[in-house]
Amino acid sequence: MGKITSFIVTICNMYLLRGMVAYATTKSPVYGVSNITSYNTMGFNLVFTLIILIVAFAVFQYTGLGNRLKAIGAGETAARFAGVRVERTKMLIYMTAGMITGLAAFINSIKVGSVTSTAGNQLETQIMIDLVLGGMLVNGGAKVKFYNIILGALTYKILTAGLVMLGIEPKTQQLIMGIVFLIMVGIFADRETSMIVK
């Protein structure tokens, strides 16, 4: 979009669309059908999650799309010279991310039985923390491994659950998480390139 960094465009669009949704919808929860929460079982959630992970792993690891993503993460200019259609690949990934977000919203609506205009706020920050805690390079690139995602999500959940179980107050939890996040960024940031966000 006008050669502006994709990360900046994504953040701007996120707040723009979030504001539009807030104005266009009601502040009250919109409830699903009466039996929607009956699907919120361990078996359903586990199968659903495994299917998504297996499909994503197969695409990332064994298809040309996964290779193109790694090339773009390593360096967009080099990827273009290698014949990768960067803009087309990015658009495809954004569309896929949108569909996965829709599936996540579906799972959340099953869990709580309703949807609101503010559902999912700040989850993007949690996802970024998950990835860094899993050891994923901030820049992306060829060194990225799929297990970083799973490891990061599990680490985040264990850490947050542990802080709650220890009875630590929320503001102190945020401070601890911030410190851990900064340490992990310092460890896993790729210093071979000055490009931090694509």
PDB file of C-alpha atoms in Angstrom:
ATOM      1  CA  MET A   1       0.000   0.000   0.000  1.00  0.00           C
ATOM      2  CA  GLY A   2       1.948   3.003  -1.295  1.00  0.00           C
ATOM      3  CA  LYS A   3       5.189   1.187  -0.346  1.00  0.00           C
ATOM      4  CA  ILE A   4       4.443   1.769   3.348  1.00  0.00           C
ATOM      5  CA  THR A   5       5.743  -0.929   5.702  1.00  0.00           C
ATOM      6  CA  SER A   6       3.192  -3.746   5.923  1.00  0.00           C
ATOM      7  CA  PHE A   7       3.327  -3.800   9.711  1.00  0.00           C
ATOM      8  CA  ILE A   8       2.362  -0.117   9.945  1.00  0.00           C
ATOM      9  CA  VAL A   9      -0.482  -0.519   7.442  1.00  0.00           C
ATOM     10  CA  THR A  10      -1.774  -3.538   9.379  1.00  0.00           C
ATOM     11  CA  ILE A  11      -1.788  -1.677  12.698  1.00  0.00           C
ATOM     12  CA  CYS A  12      -3.519   1.374  11.175  1.00  0.00           C
ATOM     13  CA  ASN A  13      -6.173  -0.755   9.476  1.00  0.00           C
ATOM     14  CA  MET A  14      -6.724  -2.704  12.686  1.00  0.00           C
ATOM     15  CA  TYR A  15      -7.631   0.424  14.647  1.00  0.00           C
ATOM     16  CA  LEU A  16      -9.618   1.880  11.742  1.00  0.00           C
ATOM     17  CA  LEU A  17     -11.745  -1.240  11.272  1.00  0.00           C
ATOM     18  CA  ARG A  18     -12.075  -1.746  15.014  1.00  0.00           C
ATOM     19  CA  GLY A  19     -13.519   1.760  15.296  1.00  0.00           C
ATOM     20  CA  MET A  20     -15.895   1.162  12.388  1.00  0.00           C
ATOM     21  CA  VAL A  21     -17.126  -2.068  13.971  1.00  0.00           C
ATOM     22  CA  ALA A  22     -17.676  -0.287  17.288  1.00  0.00           C
ATOM     23  CA  TYR A  23     -19.863   2.327  15.579  1.00  0.00           C
ATOM     24  CA  ALA A  24     -21.698  -0.109  13.306  1.00  0.00           C
ATOM     25  CA  THR A  25     -22.632  -2.645  15.975  1.00  0.00           C
ATOM     26  CA  THR A  26     -24.350  -2.642  19.308  1.00  0.00           C
ATOM     27  CA  LYS A  27     -22.478  -2.431  22.589  1.00  0.00           C
ATOM     28  CA  SER A  28     -24.557  -5.268  23.978  1.00  0.00           C
ATOM     29  CA  PRO A  29     -23.504  -8.883  23.402  1.00  0.00           C
ATOM     30  CA  VAL A  30     -25.166 -10.717  20.521  1.00  0.00           C
ATOM     31  CA  TYR A  31     -26.077 -14.172  21.775  1.00  0.00           C
ATOM     32  CA  GLY A  32     -25.889 -17.318  19.674  1.00  0.00           C
ATOM     33  CA  VAL A  33     -28.431 -20.093  19.569  1.00  0.00           C
ATOM     34  CA  SER A  34     -29.261 -21.571  22.939  1.00  0.00           C
ATOM     35  CA  ASN A  35     -27.219 -24.759  22.505  1.00  0.00           C
ATOM     36  CA  ILE A  36     -24.071 -23.215  20.971  1.00  0.00           C
ATOM     37  CA  THR A  37     -22.052 -23.615  24.175  1.00  0.00           C
ATOM     38  CA  SER A  38     -22.703 -27.370  24.111  1.00  0.00           C
ATOM     39  CA  TYR A  39     -19.989 -27.588  21.431  1.00  0.00           C
ATOM     40  CA  ASN A  40     -17.450 -26.164  23.876  1.00  0.00           C
ATOM     41  CA  THR A  41     -15.929 -29.521  24.745  1.00  0.00           C
ATOM     42  CA  MET A  42     -12.316 -30.616  25.064  1.00  0.00           C
ATOM     43  CA  GLY A  43     -12.728 -33.067  22.186  1.00  0.00           C
ATOM     44  CA  PHE A  44     -14.162 -30.525  19.755  1.00  0.00           C
ATOM     45  CA  ASN A  45     -11.591 -27.853  20.587  1.00  0.00           C
ATOM     46  CA  LEU A  46      -8.702 -30.328  20.413  1.00  0.00           C
ATOM     47  CA  VAL A  47      -9.730 -31.775  17.046  1.00  0.00           C
ATOM     48  CA  PHE A  48     -10.384 -28.324  15.632  1.00  0.00           C
ATOM     49  CA  THR A  49      -6.998 -27.034  16.806  1.00  0.00           C
ATOM     50  CA  LEU A  50      -5.126 -30.094  15.530  1.00  0.00           C
ATOM     51  CA  ILE A  51      -6.690 -29.794  12.074  1.00  0.00           C
ATOM     52  CA  ILE A  52      -5.673 -26.133  11.828  1.00  0.00           C
ATOM     53  CA  LEU A  53      -2.130 -26.882  13.030  1.00  0.00           C
ATOM     54  CA  ILE A  54      -1.647 -29.840  10.680  1.00  0.00           C
ATOM     55  CA  VAL A  55      -2.875 -27.902   7.642  1.00  0.00           C
ATOM     56  CA  ALA A  56      -0.762 -24.861   8.554  1.00  0.00           C
ATOM     57  CA  PHE A  57       2.312 -27.045   9.141  1.00  0.00           C
ATOM     58  CA  ALA A  58       1.894 -28.820   5.802  1.00  0.00           C
ATOM     59  CA  VAL A  59       1.522 -25.532   3.927  1.00  0.00           C
ATOM     60  CA  PHE A  60       4.422 -23.864   5.717  1.00  0.00           C
ATOM     61  CA  GLN A  61       6.815 -26.801   5.476  1.00  0.00           C
ATOM     62  CA  TYR A  62       6.031 -28.572   2.208  1.00  0.00           C
ATOM     63  CA  THR A  63       4.620 -26.052  -0.277  1.00  0.00           C
ATOM     64  CA  GLY A  64       6.005 -23.314  -2.464  1.00  0.00           C
ATOM     65  CA  LEU A  65       3.979 -20.794  -0.487  1.00  0.00           C
ATOM     66  CA  GLY A  66       5.882 -21.679   2.689  1.00  0.00           C
ATOM     67  CA  ASN A  67       9.201 -21.288   0.888  1.00  0.00           C
ATOM     68  CA  ARG A  68       8.148 -17.925  -0.514  1.00  0.00           C
ATOM     69  CA  LEU A  69       7.154 -16.742   2.956  1.00  0.00           C
ATOM     70  CA  LYS A  70      10.557 -17.684   4.328  1.00  0.00           C
ATOM     71  CA  ALA A  71      12.242 -15.867   1.451  1.00  0.00           C
ATOM     72  CA  ILE A  72      10.210 -12.701   2.083  1.00  0.00           C
ATOM     73  CA  GLY A  73      11.013 -12.872   5.787  1.00  0.00           C
ATOM     74  CA  ALA A  74      14.709 -13.168   5.026  1.00  0.00           C
ATOM     75  CA  GLY A  75      14.604 -10.119   2.736  1.00  0.00           C
ATOM     76  CA  GLU A  76      11.976  -8.725   0.401  1.00  0.00           C
ATOM     77  CA  THR A  77      14.461  -7.286  -2.082  1.00  0.00           C
ATOM     78  CA  ALA A  78      16.309 -10.591  -2.452  1.00  0.00           C
ATOM     79  CA  ALA A  79      12.977 -12.414  -2.740  1.00  0.00           C
ATOM     80  CA  ARG A  80      11.926 -10.143  -5.619  1.00  0.00           C
ATOM     81  CA  PHE A  81      15.198 -10.786  -7.435  1.00  0.00           C
ATOM     82  CA  ALA A  82      14.612 -14.514  -6.907  1.00  0.00           C
ATOM     83  CA  GLY A  83      11.295 -14.216  -8.741  1.00  0.00           C
ATOM     84  CA  VAL A  84       8.940 -14.211  -5.751  1.00  0.00           C
ATOM     85  CA  ARG A  85       5.788 -12.161  -6.268  1.00  0.00           C
ATOM     86  CA  VAL A  86       6.007 -10.434  -2.910  1.00  0.00           C
ATOM     87  CA  GLU A  87       2.807  -8.358  -3.032  1.00  0.00           C
ATOM     88  CA  ARG A  88       0.734 -11.264  -4.315  1.00  0.00           C
ATOM     89  CA  THR A  89       2.116 -13.595  -1.632  1.00  0.00           C
ATOM     90  CA  LYS A  90       1.479 -11.042   1.114  1.00  0.00           C
ATOM     91  CA  MET A  91      -2.091 -10.537  -0.055  1.00  0.00           C
ATOM     92  CA  LEU A  92      -2.701 -14.280  -0.003  1.00  0.00           C
ATOM     93  CA  ILE A  93      -1.302 -14.528   3.514  1.00  0.00           C
ATOM     94  CA  TYR A  94      -3.415 -11.613   4.758  1.00  0.00           C
ATOM     95  CA  MET A  95      -6.519 -13.293   3.346  1.00  0.00           C
ATOM     96  CA  THR A  96      -5.548 -16.576   5.007  1.00  0.00           C
ATOM     97  CA  ALA A  97      -4.893 -14.797   8.313  1.00  0.00           C
ATOM     98  CA  GLY A  98      -8.349 -13.233   8.063  1.00  0.00           C
ATOM     99  CA  MET A  99      -9.960 -16.643   7.572  1.00  0.00           C
ATOM    100  CA  ILE A 100      -8.056 -18.124  10.516  1.00  0.00           C
ATOM    101  CA  THR A 101      -9.113 -15.152  12.641  1.00  0.00           C
ATOM    102  CA  GLY A 102     -12.713 -15.878  11.673  1.00  0.00           C
ATOM    103  CA  LEU A 103     -12.289 -19.488  12.802  1.00  0.00           C
ATOM    104  CA  ALA A 104     -10.806 -18.273  16.094  1.00  0.00           C
ATOM    105  CA  ALA A 105     -13.797 -15.951  16.546  1.00  0.00           C
ATOM    106  CA  PHE A 106     -16.097 -18.910  15.925  1.00  0.00           C
ATOM    107  CA  ILE A 107     -14.333 -20.923  18.651  1.00  0.00           C
ATOM    108  CA  ASN A 108     -14.545 -17.957  21.027  1.00  0.00           C
ATOM    109  CA  SER A 109     -18.276 -17.538  20.355  1.00  0.00           C
ATOM    110  CA  ILE A 110     -18.801 -21.214  21.183  1.00  0.00           C
ATOM    111  CA  LYS A 111     -16.872 -20.753  24.424  1.00  0.00           C
ATOM    112  CA  VAL A 112     -18.755 -17.687  25.693  1.00  0.00           C
ATOM    113  CA  GLY A 113     -22.034 -18.128  23.812  1.00  0.00           C
ATOM    114  CA  SER A 114     -22.027 -14.602  22.377  1.00  0.00           C
ATOM    115  CA  VAL A 115     -20.037 -12.053  20.391  1.00  0.00           C
ATOM    116  CA  THR A 116     -19.270  -8.392  21.079  1.00  0.00           C
ATOM    117  CA  SER A 117     -17.611  -5.605  19.107  1.00  0.00           C
ATOM    118  CA  THR A 118     -14.649  -5.686  21.521  1.00  0.00           C
ATOM    119  CA  ALA A 119     -14.074  -9.463  21.476  1.00  0.00           C
ATOM    120  CA  GLY A 120     -10.451 -10.263  20.740  1.00  0.00           C
ATOM    121  CA  ASN A 121      -9.071  -6.823  21.586  1.00  0.00           C
ATOM    122  CA  GLN A 122      -5.341  -6.932  22.395  1.00  0.00           C
ATOM    123  CA  LEU A 123      -5.017 -10.571  21.339  1.00  0.00           C
ATOM    124  CA  GLU A 124      -2.600  -9.431  18.642  1.00  0.00           C
ATOM    125  CA  THR A 125      -0.180  -8.385  21.394  1.00  0.00           C
ATOM    126  CA  GLN A 126      -0.530 -11.767  23.089  1.00  0.00           C
ATOM    127  CA  ILE A 127       0.200 -13.523  19.787  1.00  0.00           C
ATOM    128  CA  MET A 128       3.374 -11.490  19.278  1.00  0.00           C
ATOM    129  CA  ILE A 129       4.503 -12.379  22.813  1.00  0.00           C
ATOM    130  CA  ASP A 130       3.717 -16.056  22.131  1.00  0.00           C
ATOM    131  CA  LEU A 131       5.906 -16.084  19.035  1.00  0.00           C
ATOM    132  CA  VAL A 132       8.846 -14.398  20.735  1.00  0.00           C
ATOM    133  CA  LEU A 133       8.591 -16.654  23.800  1.00  0.00           C
ATOM    134  CA  GLY A 134       8.717 -19.616  21.423  1.00  0.00           C
ATOM    135  CA  GLY A 135      12.020 -18.393  20.035  1.00  0.00           C
ATOM    136  CA  MET A 136      10.715 -17.239  16.674  1.00  0.00           C
ATOM    137  CA  LEU A 137      12.924 -14.634  15.041  1.00  0.00           C
ATOM    138  CA  VAL A 138      11.313 -11.204  15.079  1.00  0.00           C
ATOM    139  CA  ASN A 139      12.200 -10.749  11.393  1.00  0.00           C
ATOM    140  CA  GLY A 140      11.046 -14.150  10.186  1.00  0.00           C
ATOM    141  CA  GLY A 141      13.124 -15.765   7.476  1.00  0.00           C
ATOM    142  CA  ALA A 142      14.517 -19.171   6.604  1.00  0.00           C
ATOM    143  CA  LYS A 143      15.469 -20.014  10.203  1.00  0.00           C
ATOM    144  CA  VAL A 144      11.877 -19.893  11.432  1.00  0.00           C
ATOM    145  CA  LYS A 145      10.540 -23.245  12.630  1.00  0.00           C
ATOM    146  CA  PHE A 146       6.894 -24.191  12.991  1.00  0.00           C
ATOM    147  CA  TYR A 147       7.383 -25.599  16.494  1.00  0.00           C
ATOM    148  CA  ASN A 148       8.203 -22.046  17.668  1.00  0.00           C
ATOM    149  CA  ILE A 149       4.478 -21.278  17.462  1.00  0.00           C
ATOM    150  CA  ILE A 150       3.403 -24.227  19.613  1.00  0.00           C
ATOM    151  CA  LEU A 151       6.239 -23.745  22.092  1.00  0.00           C
ATOM    152  CA  GLY A 152       5.446 -20.039  22.415  1.00  0.00           C
ATOM    153  CA  ALA A 153       1.726 -20.561  23.002  1.00  0.00           C
ATOM    154  CA  LEU A 154       2.362 -23.223  25.642  1.00  0.00           C
ATOM    155  CA  THR A 155       5.031 -21.105  27.356  1.00  0.00           C
ATOM    156  CA  TYR A 156       2.727 -18.077  27.486  1.00  0.00           C
ATOM    157  CA  LYS A 157      -0.172 -20.081  28.913  1.00  0.00           C
ATOM    158  CA  ILE A 158       2.015 -21.781  31.529  1.00  0.00           C
ATOM    159  CA  LEU A 159       3.597 -18.465  32.524  1.00  0.00           C
ATOM    160  CA  THR A 160       0.299 -16.571  32.838  1.00  0.00           C
ATOM    161  CA  ALA A 161      -1.427 -19.441  34.647  1.00  0.00           C
ATOM    162  CA  GLY A 162       1.547 -19.765  36.991  1.00  0.00           C
ATOM    163  CA  LEU A 163       1.495 -16.068  37.854  1.00  0.00           C
ATOM    164  CA  VAL A 164      -2.218 -16.289  38.642  1.00  0.00           C
ATOM    165  CA  MET A 165      -1.716 -19.414  40.775  1.00  0.00           C
ATOM    166  CA  LEU A 166       1.012 -17.616  42.721  1.00  0.00           C
ATOM    167  CA  GLY A 167      -1.516 -14.916  43.597  1.00  0.00           C
ATOM    168  CA  ILE A 168       0.436 -12.101  41.956  1.00  0.00           C
ATOM    169  CA  GLU A 169      -1.669  -8.992  41.333  1.00  0.00           C
ATOM    170  CA  PRO A 170      -2.459  -8.126  37.672  1.00  0.00           C
ATOM    171  CA  LYS A 171      -0.243  -5.024  37.393  1.00  0.00           C
ATOM    172  CA  THR A 172       2.747  -6.990  38.701  1.00  0.00           C
ATOM    173  CA  GLN A 173       1.916  -9.794  36.256  1.00  0.00           C
ATOM    174  CA  GLN A 174       2.076  -7.291  33.396  1.00  0.00           C
ATOM    175  CA  LEU A 175       5.416  -5.991  34.661  1.00  0.00           C
ATOM    176  CA  ILE A 176       6.870  -9.506  34.829  1.00  0.00           C
ATOM    177  CA  MET A 177       5.520 -10.379  31.371  1.00  0.00           C
ATOM    178  CA  GLY A 178       7.000  -7.171  29.972  1.00  0.00           C
ATOM    179  CA  ILE A 179      10.415  -7.968  31.406  1.00  0.00           C
ATOM    180  CA  VAL A 180      10.303 -11.538  30.075  1.00  0.00           C
ATOM    181  CA  PHE A 181       9.187 -10.270  26.669  1.00  0.00           C
ATOM    182  CA  LEU A 182      12.058  -7.757  26.474  1.00  0.00           C
ATOM    183  CA  ILE A 183      14.583 -10.418  27.437  1.00  0.00           C
ATOM    184  CA  MET A 184      13.297 -12.813  24.784  1.00  0.00           C
ATOM    185  CA  VAL A 185      13.319 -10.101  22.100  1.00  0.00           C
ATOM    186  CA  GLY A 186      16.917  -9.317  23.044  1.00  0.00           C
ATOM    187  CA  ILE A 187      17.850 -12.972  22.702  1.00  0.00           C
ATOM    188  CA  PHE A 188      16.045 -13.834  19.487  1.00  0.00           C
ATOM    189  CA  ALA A 189      16.187 -10.592  17.474  1.00  0.00           C
ATOM    190  CA  ASP A 190      18.124 -11.135  14.242  1.00  0.00           C
ATOM    191  CA  ARG A 191      20.944  -8.595  14.300  1.00  0.00           C
ATOM    192  CA  GLU A 192      22.228  -9.541  10.860  1.00  0.00           C
ATOM    193  CA  THR A 193      19.639  -7.257   9.340  1.00  0.00           C
ATOM    194  CA  SER A 194      18.356  -3.855  10.397  1.00  0.00           C
ATOM    195  CA  MET A 195      14.835  -4.690   9.256  1.00  0.00           C
ATOM    196  CA  ILE A 196      12.782  -5.589  12.316  1.00  0.00           C
ATOM    197  CA  VAL A 197       9.243  -5.549  10.920  1.00  0.00           C
ATOM    198  CA  LYS A 198       8.206  -6.260   7.344  1.00  0.00           C
TER     199      LYS A 198
END
